[in-house]
Amino acid sequence: MNYQRILENIGQQVQREFGKGKVADYIPALARVPPKKFGITVATVEGDEFRFGDSEEPFSIQSISKVFALSLALKLEGAKLWTRVGREPSGNPYNSLVQLEKERGIPRNPFINAGALVTTDTVVSYDQNAGRTMLEYVRHLSQNPAVQYDEEVAMSEKEYGHLNFAMSYFLKSHGNLRCNVEDVLDVYFHQCALAMSCTDTARAFLHLANRGTSPISGEKLVPARRAKRINAVMLTCGLYDAVGNFAYRVGIPAKSGVGGGIVGVIPGVLSICVWSPELDAIGNSRVGAKVLELFTTKTKLSVF
Ligand code: GLN
């Protein structure tokens, strides 16, 4: 399929969508990102890549990192992880405290903040160098040793992270955080601050389109069973409380972040990452969701 033509076509078609959303402004480093930044990368299981616009420019992946934390936590803890975090859509904002209180400190899923704090805590509980391990893992997945934490973003996540502190202490009071709150949050704030391009991100997710194995190196990065499960959780929980509408419009497992990135997986075919920083009211990239909707429509590729 001529994905390049399709991307260019979509790039033109979404021009009128710019200016309607709002760049994340809860920390200054994100508030200054130019709203019109726009990149797309498609990586296929055949090893081809197709790029459009600002596809090579690193952006703050934010909640997309929750997939890496889940993958590492499952590797370390196995199915026991699911006693500490659920796998149902939340139907609530990603940083809701109310739900966590009602459900006695068991987060609904690993892709809302509370759930990611549990997966990150799991990783930290096995590994004193969890921050380093996470970075090396992501570098390996994206085949880019230059991937870095943006320290400025990580510092402001901490400075403005009161709700995440509150959530962590709440988890701790329910016995659902093993490690020290500060240690868990340090890793959590750093993983949110991973700076990756669309190409880095599409590559890092490509194994999930290929039953867990990198189609490039042939390395089994996660067992096929786990790839299936991670994709399933992305499909049902990857876009916070907009996940139903996204499945309806787009129809693929995906994960978004408030930096404006959305990465999607079409099993057996490809991974795709879009970056456009203007968000909708729920915190998902407006143009990003539109691009993915047009992509699955034009290519007739979705999981349904
Ligand atoms: N750093 C953000 C937070 O913890 C990540 C949220 C997101 O991307 N949805 O609140």
PDB file of C-alpha atoms and ligand atoms in Angstrom:
ATOM      1  CA  MET A   1       0.000   0.000   0.000  1.00  0.00           C
ATOM      2  CA  ASN A   2       1.230   3.519  -0.754  1.00  0.00           C
ATOM      3  CA  TYR A   3       1.224   4.809   2.803  1.00  0.00           C
ATOM      4  CA  GLN A   4       3.276   7.869   1.864  1.00  0.00           C
ATOM      5  CA  ARG A   5       0.552   9.180  -0.420  1.00  0.00           C
ATOM      6  CA  ILE A   6      -2.065   8.432   2.182  1.00  0.00           C
ATOM      7  CA  LEU A   7      -0.123  10.348   4.876  1.00  0.00           C
ATOM      8  CA  GLU A   8       0.333  13.343   2.592  1.00  0.00           C
ATOM      9  CA  ASN A   9      -3.296  13.274   1.707  1.00  0.00           C
ATOM     10  CA  ILE A  10      -4.318  13.145   5.360  1.00  0.00           C
ATOM     11  CA  GLY A  11      -1.806  15.884   6.198  1.00  0.00           C
ATOM     12  CA  GLN A  12      -3.614  18.204   3.805  1.00  0.00           C
ATOM     13  CA  GLN A  13      -7.058  17.141   4.854  1.00  0.00           C
ATOM     14  CA  VAL A  14      -6.529  17.922   8.557  1.00  0.00           C
ATOM     15  CA  GLN A  15      -5.151  21.431   7.981  1.00  0.00           C
ATOM     16  CA  ARG A  16      -8.492  22.968   8.861  1.00  0.00           C
ATOM     17  CA  GLU A  17      -8.503  21.123  12.205  1.00  0.00           C
ATOM     18  CA  PHE A  18      -5.624  23.131  13.663  1.00  0.00           C
ATOM     19  CA  GLY A  19      -6.375  25.926  16.122  1.00  0.00           C
ATOM     20  CA  LYS A  20      -9.376  24.196  17.687  1.00  0.00           C
ATOM     21  CA  GLY A  21      -7.648  22.427  20.592  1.00  0.00           C
ATOM     22  CA  LYS A  22      -5.481  23.562  23.493  1.00  0.00           C
ATOM     23  CA  VAL A  23      -1.857  22.702  24.240  1.00  0.00           C
ATOM     24  CA  ALA A  24      -1.356  21.147  27.719  1.00  0.00           C
ATOM     25  CA  ASP A  25      -0.578  23.978  30.116  1.00  0.00           C
ATOM     26  CA  TYR A  26      -0.278  22.328  33.531  1.00  0.00           C
ATOM     27  CA  ILE A  27       3.505  22.804  33.330  1.00  0.00           C
ATOM     28  CA  PRO A  28       5.393  25.665  31.613  1.00  0.00           C
ATOM     29  CA  ALA A  29       7.631  23.356  29.534  1.00  0.00           C
ATOM     30  CA  LEU A  30       4.599  21.876  27.790  1.00  0.00           C
ATOM     31  CA  ALA A  31       2.668  25.155  27.547  1.00  0.00           C
ATOM     32  CA  ARG A  32       5.425  26.571  25.299  1.00  0.00           C
ATOM     33  CA  VAL A  33       5.333  23.804  22.677  1.00  0.00           C
ATOM     34  CA  PRO A  34       4.291  25.368  19.343  1.00  0.00           C
ATOM     35  CA  PRO A  35       0.687  24.237  18.763  1.00  0.00           C
ATOM     36  CA  LYS A  36       1.107  23.607  15.036  1.00  0.00           C
ATOM     37  CA  LYS A  37       3.813  20.968  15.384  1.00  0.00           C
ATOM     38  CA  PHE A  38       2.645  17.963  13.438  1.00  0.00           C
ATOM     39  CA  GLY A  39       4.358  14.682  12.630  1.00  0.00           C
ATOM     40  CA  ILE A  40       3.402  11.140  11.667  1.00  0.00           C
ATOM     41  CA  THR A  41       5.419   7.924  11.327  1.00  0.00           C
ATOM     42  CA  VAL A  42       4.150   4.570  10.113  1.00  0.00           C
ATOM     43  CA  ALA A  43       6.361   1.512  10.724  1.00  0.00           C
ATOM     44  CA  THR A  44       5.314  -1.716   9.025  1.00  0.00           C
ATOM     45  CA  VAL A  45       6.058  -5.296  10.031  1.00  0.00           C
ATOM     46  CA  GLU A  46       7.845  -5.627   6.680  1.00  0.00           C
ATOM     47  CA  GLY A  47      10.375  -3.101   7.962  1.00  0.00           C
ATOM     48  CA  ASP A  48       9.299  -0.096   5.885  1.00  0.00           C
ATOM     49  CA  GLU A  49       8.803   3.349   7.374  1.00  0.00           C
ATOM     50  CA  PHE A  50       6.777   6.275   6.112  1.00  0.00           C
ATOM     51  CA  ARG A  51       7.136   9.714   7.640  1.00  0.00           C
ATOM     52  CA  PHE A  52       5.375  13.032   7.430  1.00  0.00           C
ATOM     53  CA  GLY A  53       6.070  16.530   8.844  1.00  0.00           C
ATOM     54  CA  ASP A  54       7.839  16.849  12.215  1.00  0.00           C
ATOM     55  CA  SER A  55       8.195  13.081  12.542  1.00  0.00           C
ATOM     56  CA  GLU A  56      11.814  13.240  13.761  1.00  0.00           C
ATOM     57  CA  GLU A  57      11.350  15.900  16.427  1.00  0.00           C
ATOM     58  CA  PRO A  58      11.278  14.605  20.010  1.00  0.00           C
ATOM     59  CA  PHE A  59       8.152  15.467  22.000  1.00  0.00           C
ATOM     60  CA  SER A  60       7.081  14.689  25.554  1.00  0.00           C
ATOM     61  CA  ILE A  61       5.464  11.260  25.377  1.00  0.00           C
ATOM     62  CA  GLN A  62       3.755  11.617  28.780  1.00  0.00           C
ATOM     63  CA  SER A  63       1.144   8.881  29.303  1.00  0.00           C
ATOM     64  CA  ILE A  64       2.358   6.838  26.341  1.00  0.00           C
ATOM     65  CA  SER A  65       5.107   5.797  28.792  1.00  0.00           C
ATOM     66  CA  LYS A  66       2.457   3.977  30.838  1.00  0.00           C
ATOM     67  CA  VAL A  67       2.623   1.178  28.249  1.00  0.00           C
ATOM     68  CA  PHE A  68       6.360   0.731  28.854  1.00  0.00           C
ATOM     69  CA  ALA A  69       5.784   0.662  32.621  1.00  0.00           C
ATOM     70  CA  LEU A  70       3.044  -1.954  32.202  1.00  0.00           C
ATOM     71  CA  SER A  71       5.232  -4.082  29.978  1.00  0.00           C
ATOM     72  CA  LEU A  72       8.118  -4.016  32.471  1.00  0.00           C
ATOM     73  CA  ALA A  73       5.830  -4.627  35.461  1.00  0.00           C
ATOM     74  CA  LEU A  74       4.233  -7.653  33.748  1.00  0.00           C
ATOM     75  CA  LYS A  75       7.653  -9.025  32.939  1.00  0.00           C
ATOM     76  CA  LEU A  76       8.721  -8.728  36.585  1.00  0.00           C
ATOM     77  CA  GLU A  77       5.518  -9.598  38.409  1.00  0.00           C
ATOM     78  CA  GLY A  78       3.512 -11.701  35.931  1.00  0.00           C
ATOM     79  CA  ALA A  79      -0.248 -12.117  36.331  1.00  0.00           C
ATOM     80  CA  LYS A  80      -0.063 -11.253  40.068  1.00  0.00           C
ATOM     81  CA  LEU A  81       0.084  -7.632  38.962  1.00  0.00           C
ATOM     82  CA  TRP A  82      -3.662  -7.807  38.275  1.00  0.00           C
ATOM     83  CA  THR A  83      -4.410  -8.185  41.976  1.00  0.00           C
ATOM     84  CA  ARG A  84      -3.159  -4.614  42.444  1.00  0.00           C
ATOM     85  CA  VAL A  85      -4.565  -2.945  39.338  1.00  0.00           C
ATOM     86  CA  GLY A  86      -7.653  -3.680  37.239  1.00  0.00           C
ATOM     87  CA  ARG A  87      -8.105  -3.793  33.479  1.00  0.00           C
ATOM     88  CA  GLU A  88     -11.423  -2.099  32.883  1.00  0.00           C
ATOM     89  CA  PRO A  89     -12.002   1.302  31.290  1.00  0.00           C
ATOM     90  CA  SER A  90     -12.230   4.031  33.916  1.00  0.00           C
ATOM     91  CA  GLY A  91     -14.953   6.262  32.467  1.00  0.00           C
ATOM     92  CA  ASN A  92     -13.295   9.000  34.501  1.00  0.00           C
ATOM     93  CA  PRO A  93     -10.527  11.556  33.964  1.00  0.00           C
ATOM     94  CA  TYR A  94      -7.015  10.088  34.028  1.00  0.00           C
ATOM     95  CA  ASN A  95      -6.182  11.817  37.289  1.00  0.00           C
ATOM     96  CA  SER A  96      -9.409  11.133  39.184  1.00  0.00           C
ATOM     97  CA  LEU A  97      -9.036  10.592  42.916  1.00  0.00           C
ATOM     98  CA  VAL A  98     -12.722   9.917  43.507  1.00  0.00           C
ATOM     99  CA  GLN A  99     -12.735   6.564  41.746  1.00  0.00           C
ATOM    100  CA  LEU A 100      -9.641   5.439  43.590  1.00  0.00           C
ATOM    101  CA  GLU A 101     -11.332   6.170  46.896  1.00  0.00           C
ATOM    102  CA  LYS A 102     -14.509   4.343  45.947  1.00  0.00           C
ATOM    103  CA  GLU A 103     -12.523   1.340  44.777  1.00  0.00           C
ATOM    104  CA  ARG A 104     -10.308   1.218  47.859  1.00  0.00           C
ATOM    105  CA  GLY A 105      -6.979   1.951  46.314  1.00  0.00           C
ATOM    106  CA  ILE A 106      -7.167  -0.521  43.418  1.00  0.00           C
ATOM    107  CA  PRO A 107      -6.826   1.589  40.246  1.00  0.00           C
ATOM    108  CA  ARG A 108      -9.207   0.706  37.426  1.00  0.00           C
ATOM    109  CA  ASN A 109      -6.445   0.139  34.882  1.00  0.00           C
ATOM    110  CA  PRO A 110      -2.699   0.684  34.329  1.00  0.00           C
ATOM    111  CA  PHE A 111      -3.213   3.579  31.908  1.00  0.00           C
ATOM    112  CA  ILE A 112      -4.742   6.101  34.295  1.00  0.00           C
ATOM    113  CA  ASN A 113      -2.294   7.868  36.600  1.00  0.00           C
ATOM    114  CA  ALA A 114      -3.088   5.804  39.704  1.00  0.00           C
ATOM    115  CA  GLY A 115      -2.643   2.569  37.756  1.00  0.00           C
ATOM    116  CA  ALA A 116       0.654   3.709  36.292  1.00  0.00           C
ATOM    117  CA  LEU A 117       1.853   4.590  39.789  1.00  0.00           C
ATOM    118  CA  VAL A 118       1.220   0.946  40.729  1.00  0.00           C
ATOM    119  CA  THR A 119       3.055  -0.452  37.681  1.00  0.00           C
ATOM    120  CA  THR A 120       5.942   1.951  38.242  1.00  0.00           C
ATOM    121  CA  ASP A 121       6.026   1.003  41.933  1.00  0.00           C
ATOM    122  CA  THR A 122       6.244  -2.637  40.863  1.00  0.00           C
ATOM    123  CA  VAL A 123       9.257  -1.906  38.685  1.00  0.00           C
ATOM    124  CA  VAL A 124      10.903   0.143  41.450  1.00  0.00           C
ATOM    125  CA  SER A 125      10.266  -2.665  43.958  1.00  0.00           C
ATOM    126  CA  TYR A 126      12.395  -5.033  41.850  1.00  0.00           C
ATOM    127  CA  ASP A 127      15.024  -2.615  40.703  1.00  0.00           C
ATOM    128  CA  GLN A 128      16.882   0.133  42.554  1.00  0.00           C
ATOM    129  CA  ASN A 129      17.900   1.593  39.218  1.00  0.00           C
ATOM    130  CA  ALA A 130      14.406   1.584  37.770  1.00  0.00           C
ATOM    131  CA  GLY A 131      14.839   4.990  36.099  1.00  0.00           C
ATOM    132  CA  ARG A 132      17.904   3.796  34.241  1.00  0.00           C
ATOM    133  CA  THR A 133      16.286   0.438  33.414  1.00  0.00           C
ATOM    134  CA  MET A 134      13.229   2.185  31.971  1.00  0.00           C
ATOM    135  CA  LEU A 135      15.403   4.440  29.815  1.00  0.00           C
ATOM    136  CA  GLU A 136      17.491   1.525  28.528  1.00  0.00           C
ATOM    137  CA  TYR A 137      14.333  -0.481  27.818  1.00  0.00           C
ATOM    138  CA  VAL A 138      12.827   2.333  25.755  1.00  0.00           C
ATOM    139  CA  ARG A 139      16.112   2.928  23.921  1.00  0.00           C
ATOM    140  CA  HIS A 140      16.240  -0.742  23.065  1.00  0.00           C
ATOM    141  CA  LEU A 141      12.623  -0.864  21.880  1.00  0.00           C
ATOM    142  CA  SER A 142      13.026   2.248  19.737  1.00  0.00           C
ATOM    143  CA  GLN A 143      16.524   1.229  18.564  1.00  0.00           C
ATOM    144  CA  ASN A 144      17.625   4.729  19.444  1.00  0.00           C
ATOM    145  CA  PRO A 145      20.364   5.043  22.097  1.00  0.00           C
ATOM    146  CA  ALA A 146      19.909   8.827  22.014  1.00  0.00           C
ATOM    147  CA  VAL A 147      16.441   8.778  23.619  1.00  0.00           C
ATOM    148  CA  GLN A 148      16.589  10.912  26.783  1.00  0.00           C
ATOM    149  CA  TYR A 149      14.556  12.098  29.708  1.00  0.00           C
ATOM    150  CA  ASP A 150      13.783  15.802  29.407  1.00  0.00           C
ATOM    151  CA  GLU A 151      14.989  16.876  32.846  1.00  0.00           C
ATOM    152  CA  GLU A 152      13.204  20.215  32.702  1.00  0.00           C
ATOM    153  CA  VAL A 153       9.874  18.487  32.097  1.00  0.00           C
ATOM    154  CA  ALA A 154      10.616  15.909  34.817  1.00  0.00           C
ATOM    155  CA  MET A 155      11.394  18.673  37.319  1.00  0.00           C
ATOM    156  CA  SER A 156       8.208  20.581  36.586  1.00  0.00           C
ATOM    157  CA  GLU A 157       6.157  17.393  36.707  1.00  0.00           C
ATOM    158  CA  LYS A 158       7.445  17.122  40.264  1.00  0.00           C
ATOM    159  CA  GLU A 159       6.924  20.784  41.116  1.00  0.00           C
ATOM    160  CA  TYR A 160       3.321  20.742  39.891  1.00  0.00           C
ATOM    161  CA  GLY A 161       2.589  17.091  40.642  1.00  0.00           C
ATOM    162  CA  HIS A 162       0.477  17.582  43.753  1.00  0.00           C
ATOM    163  CA  LEU A 163      -2.319  15.348  42.572  1.00  0.00           C
ATOM    164  CA  ASN A 164       0.111  12.553  41.742  1.00  0.00           C
ATOM    165  CA  PHE A 165       1.593  12.919  45.237  1.00  0.00           C
ATOM    166  CA  ALA A 166      -1.902  12.751  46.717  1.00  0.00           C
ATOM    167  CA  MET A 167      -2.720   9.679  44.674  1.00  0.00           C
ATOM    168  CA  SER A 168       0.496   7.944  45.683  1.00  0.00           C
ATOM    169  CA  TYR A 169      -0.078   8.557  49.379  1.00  0.00           C
ATOM    170  CA  PHE A 170      -3.617   7.354  48.961  1.00  0.00           C
ATOM    171  CA  LEU A 171      -2.360   4.132  47.338  1.00  0.00           C
ATOM    172  CA  LYS A 172       0.173   3.798  50.135  1.00  0.00           C
ATOM    173  CA  SER A 173      -2.516   4.135  52.808  1.00  0.00           C
ATOM    174  CA  HIS A 174      -4.367   1.262  51.121  1.00  0.00           C
ATOM    175  CA  GLY A 175      -1.259  -0.883  51.142  1.00  0.00           C
ATOM    176  CA  ASN A 176      -1.032  -0.732  47.358  1.00  0.00           C
ATOM    177  CA  LEU A 177       2.343   0.967  47.046  1.00  0.00           C
ATOM    178  CA  ARG A 178       5.369  -1.061  48.118  1.00  0.00           C
ATOM    179  CA  CYS A 179       8.070   1.544  47.816  1.00  0.00           C
ATOM    180  CA  ASN A 180       8.710   4.988  49.097  1.00  0.00           C
ATOM    181  CA  VAL A 181       6.347   7.556  47.491  1.00  0.00           C
ATOM    182  CA  GLU A 182       9.212   9.897  46.499  1.00  0.00           C
ATOM    183  CA  ASP A 183      11.143   7.087  44.809  1.00  0.00           C
ATOM    184  CA  VAL A 184       8.136   5.902  42.805  1.00  0.00           C
ATOM    185  CA  LEU A 185       7.230   9.440  41.756  1.00  0.00           C
ATOM    186  CA  ASP A 186      10.771  10.225  40.695  1.00  0.00           C
ATOM    187  CA  VAL A 187      10.638   7.354  38.187  1.00  0.00           C
ATOM    188  CA  TYR A 188       7.028   8.169  37.215  1.00  0.00           C
ATOM    189  CA  PHE A 189       7.805  11.848  36.524  1.00  0.00           C
ATOM    190  CA  HIS A 190      10.843  10.866  34.490  1.00  0.00           C
ATOM    191  CA  GLN A 191       8.985   8.328  32.378  1.00  0.00           C
ATOM    192  CA  CYS A 192       6.328  10.968  31.605  1.00  0.00           C
ATOM    193  CA  ALA A 193       9.221  13.226  30.541  1.00  0.00           C
ATOM    194  CA  LEU A 194      10.691  10.804  27.994  1.00  0.00           C
ATOM    195  CA  ALA A 195      11.393  12.800  24.842  1.00  0.00           C
ATOM    196  CA  MET A 196      10.799  10.703  21.734  1.00  0.00           C
ATOM    197  CA  SER A 197       9.975  11.396  18.118  1.00  0.00           C
ATOM    198  CA  CYS A 198       7.095   9.848  16.176  1.00  0.00           C
ATOM    199  CA  THR A 199       9.632   7.523  14.556  1.00  0.00           C
ATOM    200  CA  ASP A 200      11.121   6.465  17.938  1.00  0.00           C
ATOM    201  CA  THR A 201       7.641   5.810  19.275  1.00  0.00           C
ATOM    202  CA  ALA A 202       6.304   3.937  16.242  1.00  0.00           C
ATOM    203  CA  ARG A 203       9.414   1.736  16.328  1.00  0.00           C
ATOM    204  CA  ALA A 204       9.070   1.139  20.070  1.00  0.00           C
ATOM    205  CA  PHE A 205       5.532  -0.174  19.527  1.00  0.00           C
ATOM    206  CA  LEU A 206       6.180  -2.180  16.369  1.00  0.00           C
ATOM    207  CA  HIS A 207       6.737  -5.457  18.246  1.00  0.00           C
ATOM    208  CA  LEU A 208       3.163  -5.172  19.548  1.00  0.00           C
ATOM    209  CA  ALA A 209       1.997  -5.353  15.919  1.00  0.00           C
ATOM    210  CA  ASN A 210       4.110  -8.480  15.418  1.00  0.00           C
ATOM    211  CA  ARG A 211       3.101 -10.784  18.294  1.00  0.00           C
ATOM    212  CA  GLY A 212       5.837  -9.385  20.534  1.00  0.00           C
ATOM    213  CA  THR A 213       8.779  -9.948  18.197  1.00  0.00           C
ATOM    214  CA  SER A 214      10.746  -7.184  16.513  1.00  0.00           C
ATOM    215  CA  PRO A 215      10.275  -7.679  12.772  1.00  0.00           C
ATOM    216  CA  ILE A 216      13.585  -5.871  12.257  1.00  0.00           C
ATOM    217  CA  SER A 217      15.959  -7.813  14.542  1.00  0.00           C
ATOM    218  CA  GLY A 218      13.840 -10.941  15.035  1.00  0.00           C
ATOM    219  CA  GLU A 219      14.257 -10.540  18.801  1.00  0.00           C
ATOM    220  CA  LYS A 220      11.355 -11.668  20.961  1.00  0.00           C
ATOM    221  CA  LEU A 221      10.779  -8.529  23.043  1.00  0.00           C
ATOM    222  CA  VAL A 222       7.671  -9.789  24.841  1.00  0.00           C
ATOM    223  CA  PRO A 223       5.912 -13.160  24.586  1.00  0.00           C
ATOM    224  CA  ALA A 224       3.046 -13.221  22.063  1.00  0.00           C
ATOM    225  CA  ARG A 225       0.522 -13.700  24.873  1.00  0.00           C
ATOM    226  CA  ARG A 226       1.682 -10.556  26.618  1.00  0.00           C
ATOM    227  CA  ALA A 227       1.611  -8.545  23.383  1.00  0.00           C
ATOM    228  CA  LYS A 228      -2.010  -9.612  22.909  1.00  0.00           C
ATOM    229  CA  ARG A 229      -2.861  -8.512  26.430  1.00  0.00           C
ATOM    230  CA  ILE A 230      -1.099  -5.168  26.239  1.00  0.00           C
ATOM    231  CA  ASN A 231      -2.929  -4.446  22.976  1.00  0.00           C
ATOM    232  CA  ALA A 232      -6.227  -5.429  24.602  1.00  0.00           C
ATOM    233  CA  VAL A 233      -5.668  -3.035  27.500  1.00  0.00           C
ATOM    234  CA  MET A 234      -4.747  -0.274  25.045  1.00  0.00           C
ATOM    235  CA  LEU A 235      -7.945  -0.905  23.092  1.00  0.00           C
ATOM    236  CA  THR A 236     -10.132  -0.720  26.197  1.00  0.00           C
ATOM    237  CA  CYS A 237      -8.237   1.832  28.324  1.00  0.00           C
ATOM    238  CA  GLY A 238      -5.705   3.652  26.133  1.00  0.00           C
ATOM    239  CA  LEU A 239      -7.532   6.954  25.671  1.00  0.00           C
ATOM    240  CA  TYR A 240      -8.926   7.546  29.151  1.00  0.00           C
ATOM    241  CA  ASP A 241     -12.651   8.215  29.163  1.00  0.00           C
ATOM    242  CA  ALA A 242     -12.715   8.792  25.391  1.00  0.00           C
ATOM    243  CA  VAL A 243     -11.812   5.221  24.614  1.00  0.00           C
ATOM    244  CA  GLY A 244     -15.269   4.169  23.404  1.00  0.00           C
ATOM    245  CA  ASN A 245     -15.529   7.033  20.965  1.00  0.00           C
ATOM    246  CA  PHE A 246     -11.984   6.383  19.754  1.00  0.00           C
ATOM    247  CA  ALA A 247     -12.712   2.673  19.178  1.00  0.00           C
ATOM    248  CA  TYR A 248     -15.861   3.703  17.297  1.00  0.00           C
ATOM    249  CA  ARG A 249     -14.070   6.227  15.108  1.00  0.00           C
ATOM    250  CA  VAL A 250     -10.650   4.596  14.713  1.00  0.00           C
ATOM    251  CA  GLY A 251     -10.905   0.944  15.748  1.00  0.00           C
ATOM    252  CA  ILE A 252      -7.352   0.081  16.822  1.00  0.00           C
ATOM    253  CA  PRO A 253      -5.465  -0.336  20.134  1.00  0.00           C
ATOM    254  CA  ALA A 254      -3.774   2.973  20.929  1.00  0.00           C
ATOM    255  CA  LYS A 255      -2.275   5.053  23.722  1.00  0.00           C
ATOM    256  CA  SER A 256      -2.291   8.818  24.039  1.00  0.00           C
ATOM    257  CA  GLY A 257      -0.373  11.337  26.146  1.00  0.00           C
ATOM    258  CA  VAL A 258      -0.964  14.986  27.039  1.00  0.00           C
ATOM    259  CA  GLY A 259       2.152  15.930  25.071  1.00  0.00           C
ATOM    260  CA  GLY A 260      -0.096  15.417  22.017  1.00  0.00           C
ATOM    261  CA  GLY A 261       1.180  12.032  20.907  1.00  0.00           C
ATOM    262  CA  ILE A 262      -1.013   9.062  20.051  1.00  0.00           C
ATOM    263  CA  VAL A 263       0.508   5.729  19.085  1.00  0.00           C
ATOM    264  CA  GLY A 264      -1.608   2.995  17.531  1.00  0.00           C
ATOM    265  CA  VAL A 265      -1.062  -0.656  16.703  1.00  0.00           C
ATOM    266  CA  ILE A 266      -2.638  -2.579  13.827  1.00  0.00           C
ATOM    267  CA  PRO A 267      -1.800  -6.202  14.696  1.00  0.00           C
ATOM    268  CA  GLY A 268      -0.040  -8.051  11.911  1.00  0.00           C
ATOM    269  CA  VAL A 269       0.417  -4.883   9.883  1.00  0.00           C
ATOM    270  CA  LEU A 270       1.979  -1.776  11.388  1.00  0.00           C
ATOM    271  CA  SER A 271       2.390   0.738  14.187  1.00  0.00           C
ATOM    272  CA  ILE A 272       1.673   4.440  13.730  1.00  0.00           C
ATOM    273  CA  CYS A 273       2.496   7.470  15.856  1.00  0.00           C
ATOM    274  CA  VAL A 274       1.022  10.946  15.386  1.00  0.00           C
ATOM    275  CA  TRP A 275       2.072  14.082  17.241  1.00  0.00           C
ATOM    276  CA  SER A 276      -0.001  17.250  17.348  1.00  0.00           C
ATOM    277  CA  PRO A 277       0.030  19.090  20.688  1.00  0.00           C
ATOM    278  CA  GLU A 278      -3.449  20.644  20.630  1.00  0.00           C
ATOM    279  CA  LEU A 279      -5.661  18.585  22.924  1.00  0.00           C
ATOM    280  CA  ASP A 280      -9.395  18.088  23.268  1.00  0.00           C
ATOM    281  CA  ALA A 281     -11.193  18.549  26.595  1.00  0.00           C
ATOM    282  CA  ILE A 282     -10.334  15.005  27.707  1.00  0.00           C
ATOM    283  CA  GLY A 283      -6.603  15.408  27.057  1.00  0.00           C
ATOM    284  CA  ASN A 284      -6.170  13.582  23.752  1.00  0.00           C
ATOM    285  CA  SER A 285      -4.624  15.099  20.643  1.00  0.00           C
ATOM    286  CA  ARG A 286      -7.486  16.445  18.493  1.00  0.00           C
ATOM    287  CA  VAL A 287      -5.650  16.306  15.196  1.00  0.00           C
ATOM    288  CA  GLY A 288      -3.961  13.050  16.213  1.00  0.00           C
ATOM    289  CA  ALA A 289      -7.305  11.294  16.667  1.00  0.00           C
ATOM    290  CA  LYS A 290      -8.543  12.732  13.354  1.00  0.00           C
ATOM    291  CA  VAL A 291      -5.426  11.530  11.542  1.00  0.00           C
ATOM    292  CA  LEU A 292      -5.858   8.015  12.892  1.00  0.00           C
ATOM    293  CA  GLU A 293      -9.540   8.024  11.987  1.00  0.00           C
ATOM    294  CA  LEU A 294      -8.722   9.049   8.414  1.00  0.00           C
ATOM    295  CA  PHE A 295      -5.862   6.534   8.263  1.00  0.00           C
ATOM    296  CA  THR A 296      -7.959   3.510   9.235  1.00  0.00           C
ATOM    297  CA  THR A 297     -10.754   4.704   6.953  1.00  0.00           C
ATOM    298  CA  LYS A 298      -8.568   5.255   3.891  1.00  0.00           C
ATOM    299  CA  THR A 299      -6.507   2.078   4.340  1.00  0.00           C
ATOM    300  CA  LYS A 300      -9.509   0.016   5.490  1.00  0.00           C
ATOM    301  CA  LEU A 301      -7.221  -1.301   8.235  1.00  0.00           C
ATOM    302  CA  SER A 302      -8.650  -1.664  11.709  1.00  0.00           C
ATOM    303  CA  VAL A 303      -9.066  -4.567  14.072  1.00  0.00           C
ATOM    304  CA  PHE A 304     -12.784  -4.744  13.282  1.00  0.00           C
TER     305      PHE A 304
HETATM  306  N1  GLN B   1       2.409  13.823  33.463  1.00  0.00           N
HETATM  307  C1  GLN B   1       1.008  13.681  33.344  1.00  0.00           C
HETATM  308  C2  GLN B   1       0.414  13.406  34.695  1.00  0.00           C
HETATM  309  O1  GLN B   1       0.904  12.642  35.433  1.00  0.00           O
HETATM  310  C3  GLN B   1       0.677  12.567  32.385  1.00  0.00           C
HETATM  311  C4  GLN B   1      -0.782  12.514  32.107  1.00  0.00           C
HETATM  312  C5  GLN B   1      -1.164  12.156  30.704  1.00  0.00           C
HETATM  313  O2  GLN B   1      -0.412  12.167  29.727  1.00  0.00           O
HETATM  314  N2  GLN B   1      -2.434  11.889  30.610  1.00  0.00           N
HETATM  315  O3  GLN B   1      -0.557  13.939  35.100  1.00  0.00           O
END
